[in-house]
GROMACS .gro file of C-alpha atoms in nm:
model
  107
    1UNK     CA    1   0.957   1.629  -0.039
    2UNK     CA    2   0.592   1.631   0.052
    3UNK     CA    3   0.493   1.341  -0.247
    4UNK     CA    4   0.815   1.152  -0.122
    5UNK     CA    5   0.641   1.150   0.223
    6UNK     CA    6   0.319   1.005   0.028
    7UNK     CA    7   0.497   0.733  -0.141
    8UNK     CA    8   0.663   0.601   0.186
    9UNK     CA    9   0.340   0.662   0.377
   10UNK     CA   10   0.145   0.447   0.082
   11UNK     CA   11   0.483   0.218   0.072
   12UNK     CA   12   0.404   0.155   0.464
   13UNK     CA   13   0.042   0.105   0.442
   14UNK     CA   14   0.080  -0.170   0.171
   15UNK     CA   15   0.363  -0.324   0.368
   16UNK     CA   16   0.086  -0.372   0.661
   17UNK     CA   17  -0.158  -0.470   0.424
   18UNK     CA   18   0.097  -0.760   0.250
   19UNK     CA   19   0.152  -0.891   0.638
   20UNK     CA   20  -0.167  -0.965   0.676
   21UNK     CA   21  -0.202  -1.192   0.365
   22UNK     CA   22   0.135  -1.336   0.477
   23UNK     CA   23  -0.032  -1.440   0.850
   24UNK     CA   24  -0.308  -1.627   0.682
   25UNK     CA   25  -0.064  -1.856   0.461
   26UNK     CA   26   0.094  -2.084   0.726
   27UNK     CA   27  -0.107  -2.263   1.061
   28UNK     CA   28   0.047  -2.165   1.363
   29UNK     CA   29  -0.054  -1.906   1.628
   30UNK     CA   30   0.342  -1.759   1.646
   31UNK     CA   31   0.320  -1.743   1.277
   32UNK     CA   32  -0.009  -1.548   1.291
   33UNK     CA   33   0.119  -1.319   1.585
   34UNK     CA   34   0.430  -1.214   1.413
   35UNK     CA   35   0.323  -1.107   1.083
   36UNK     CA   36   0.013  -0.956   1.242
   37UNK     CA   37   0.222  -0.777   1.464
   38UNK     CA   38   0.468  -0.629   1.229
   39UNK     CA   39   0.171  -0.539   1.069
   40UNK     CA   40   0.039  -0.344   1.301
   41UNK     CA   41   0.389  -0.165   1.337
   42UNK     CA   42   0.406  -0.074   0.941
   43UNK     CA   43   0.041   0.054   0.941
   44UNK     CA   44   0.128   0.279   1.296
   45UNK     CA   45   0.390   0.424   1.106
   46UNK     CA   46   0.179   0.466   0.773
   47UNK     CA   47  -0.047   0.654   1.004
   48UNK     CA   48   0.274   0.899   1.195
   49UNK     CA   49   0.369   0.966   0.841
   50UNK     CA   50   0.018   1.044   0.693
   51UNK     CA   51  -0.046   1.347   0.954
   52UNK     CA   52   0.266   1.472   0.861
   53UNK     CA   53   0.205   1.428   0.496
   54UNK     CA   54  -0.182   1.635   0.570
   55UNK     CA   55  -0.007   1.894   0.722
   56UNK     CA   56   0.216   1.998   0.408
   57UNK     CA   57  -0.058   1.867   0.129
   58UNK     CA   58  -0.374   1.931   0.100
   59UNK     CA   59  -0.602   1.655   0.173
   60UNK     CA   60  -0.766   1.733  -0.200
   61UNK     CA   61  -0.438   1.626  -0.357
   62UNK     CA   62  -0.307   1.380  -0.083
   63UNK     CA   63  -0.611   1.174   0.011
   64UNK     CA   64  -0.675   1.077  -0.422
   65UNK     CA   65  -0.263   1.020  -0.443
   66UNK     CA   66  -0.331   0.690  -0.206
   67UNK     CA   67  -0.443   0.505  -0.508
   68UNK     CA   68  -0.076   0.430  -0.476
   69UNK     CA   69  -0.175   0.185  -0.292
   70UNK     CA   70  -0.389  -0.025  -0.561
   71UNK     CA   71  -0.080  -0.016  -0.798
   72UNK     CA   72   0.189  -0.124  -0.528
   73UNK     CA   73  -0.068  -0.434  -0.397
   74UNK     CA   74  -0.107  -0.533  -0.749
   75UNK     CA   75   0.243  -0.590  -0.834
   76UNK     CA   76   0.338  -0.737  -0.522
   77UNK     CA   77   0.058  -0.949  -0.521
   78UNK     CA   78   0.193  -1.077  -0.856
   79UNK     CA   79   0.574  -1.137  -0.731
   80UNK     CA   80   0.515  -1.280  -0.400
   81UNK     CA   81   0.229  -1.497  -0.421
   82UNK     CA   82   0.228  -1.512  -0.781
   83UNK     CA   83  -0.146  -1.412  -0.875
   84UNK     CA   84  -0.251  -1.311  -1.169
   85UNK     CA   85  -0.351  -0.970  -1.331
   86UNK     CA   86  -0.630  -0.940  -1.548
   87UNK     CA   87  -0.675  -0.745  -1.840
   88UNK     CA   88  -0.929  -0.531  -1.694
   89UNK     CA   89  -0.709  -0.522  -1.406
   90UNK     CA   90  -0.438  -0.422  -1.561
   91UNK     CA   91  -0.617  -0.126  -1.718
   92UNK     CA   92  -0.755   0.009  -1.418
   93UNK     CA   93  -0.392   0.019  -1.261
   94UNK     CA   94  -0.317   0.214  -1.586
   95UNK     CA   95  -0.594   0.456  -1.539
   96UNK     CA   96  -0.497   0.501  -1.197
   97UNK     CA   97  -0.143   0.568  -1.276
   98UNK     CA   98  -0.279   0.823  -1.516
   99UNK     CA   99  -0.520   0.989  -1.262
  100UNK     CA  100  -0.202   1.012  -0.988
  101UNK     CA  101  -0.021   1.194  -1.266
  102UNK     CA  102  -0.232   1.452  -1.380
  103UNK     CA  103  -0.305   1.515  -1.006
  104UNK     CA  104   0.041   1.535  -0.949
  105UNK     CA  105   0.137   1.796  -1.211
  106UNK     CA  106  -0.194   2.016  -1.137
  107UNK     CA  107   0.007   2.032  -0.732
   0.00000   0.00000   0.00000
């Protein structure tokens, strides 16, 4: 339960972060309000969630396990807008992917 609770409180915190790309694509001050907004919503609830999560995990294991984050702004990076991955990149998501698991079995 506890790394479910990570991966919607690293889900949330990239969903704030992808907002605030998404206000600086189109002109327009409603535009720029709205996805600002709802970004400030997703990371509010990212933050709810992450007490909860330090209060069953500790921070040792929880705080590393938001490299989550790198790997989930990567691929959406790629499918919404389309940029690319480097090599080097790409390895470093690997390697992080690798780190999260061996910190997750060693929990």
């Amino acid at each position: 339960m506890s790394y479910l609770l990570i991966m919607l409180a690293s889900l949330l915190s990239c969903g704030g972060q992808l907002c605030q790309k998404q206000a600086t694509w189109k002109r327009g001050r409603r535009h720029l309000l709205g996805w600002l907004a709802f970004s400030v919503v997703l990371l509010g609830c990212a933050m709810l969630l992450w007490l909860l999560v330090l209060q069953r995990v500790p921070v040792s294991v929880a705080y590393p396990m938001l490299s989550l984050n790198f790997i989930f702004i990567t691929l959406a990076a790629r499918f919404i807008w389309h940029e690319p991955i480097s090599l080097r990149h790409g390895l470093g998501v690997v390697l992080i992917i690798a780190g999260i698991s061996i910190l997750g079995g060693a929990a």
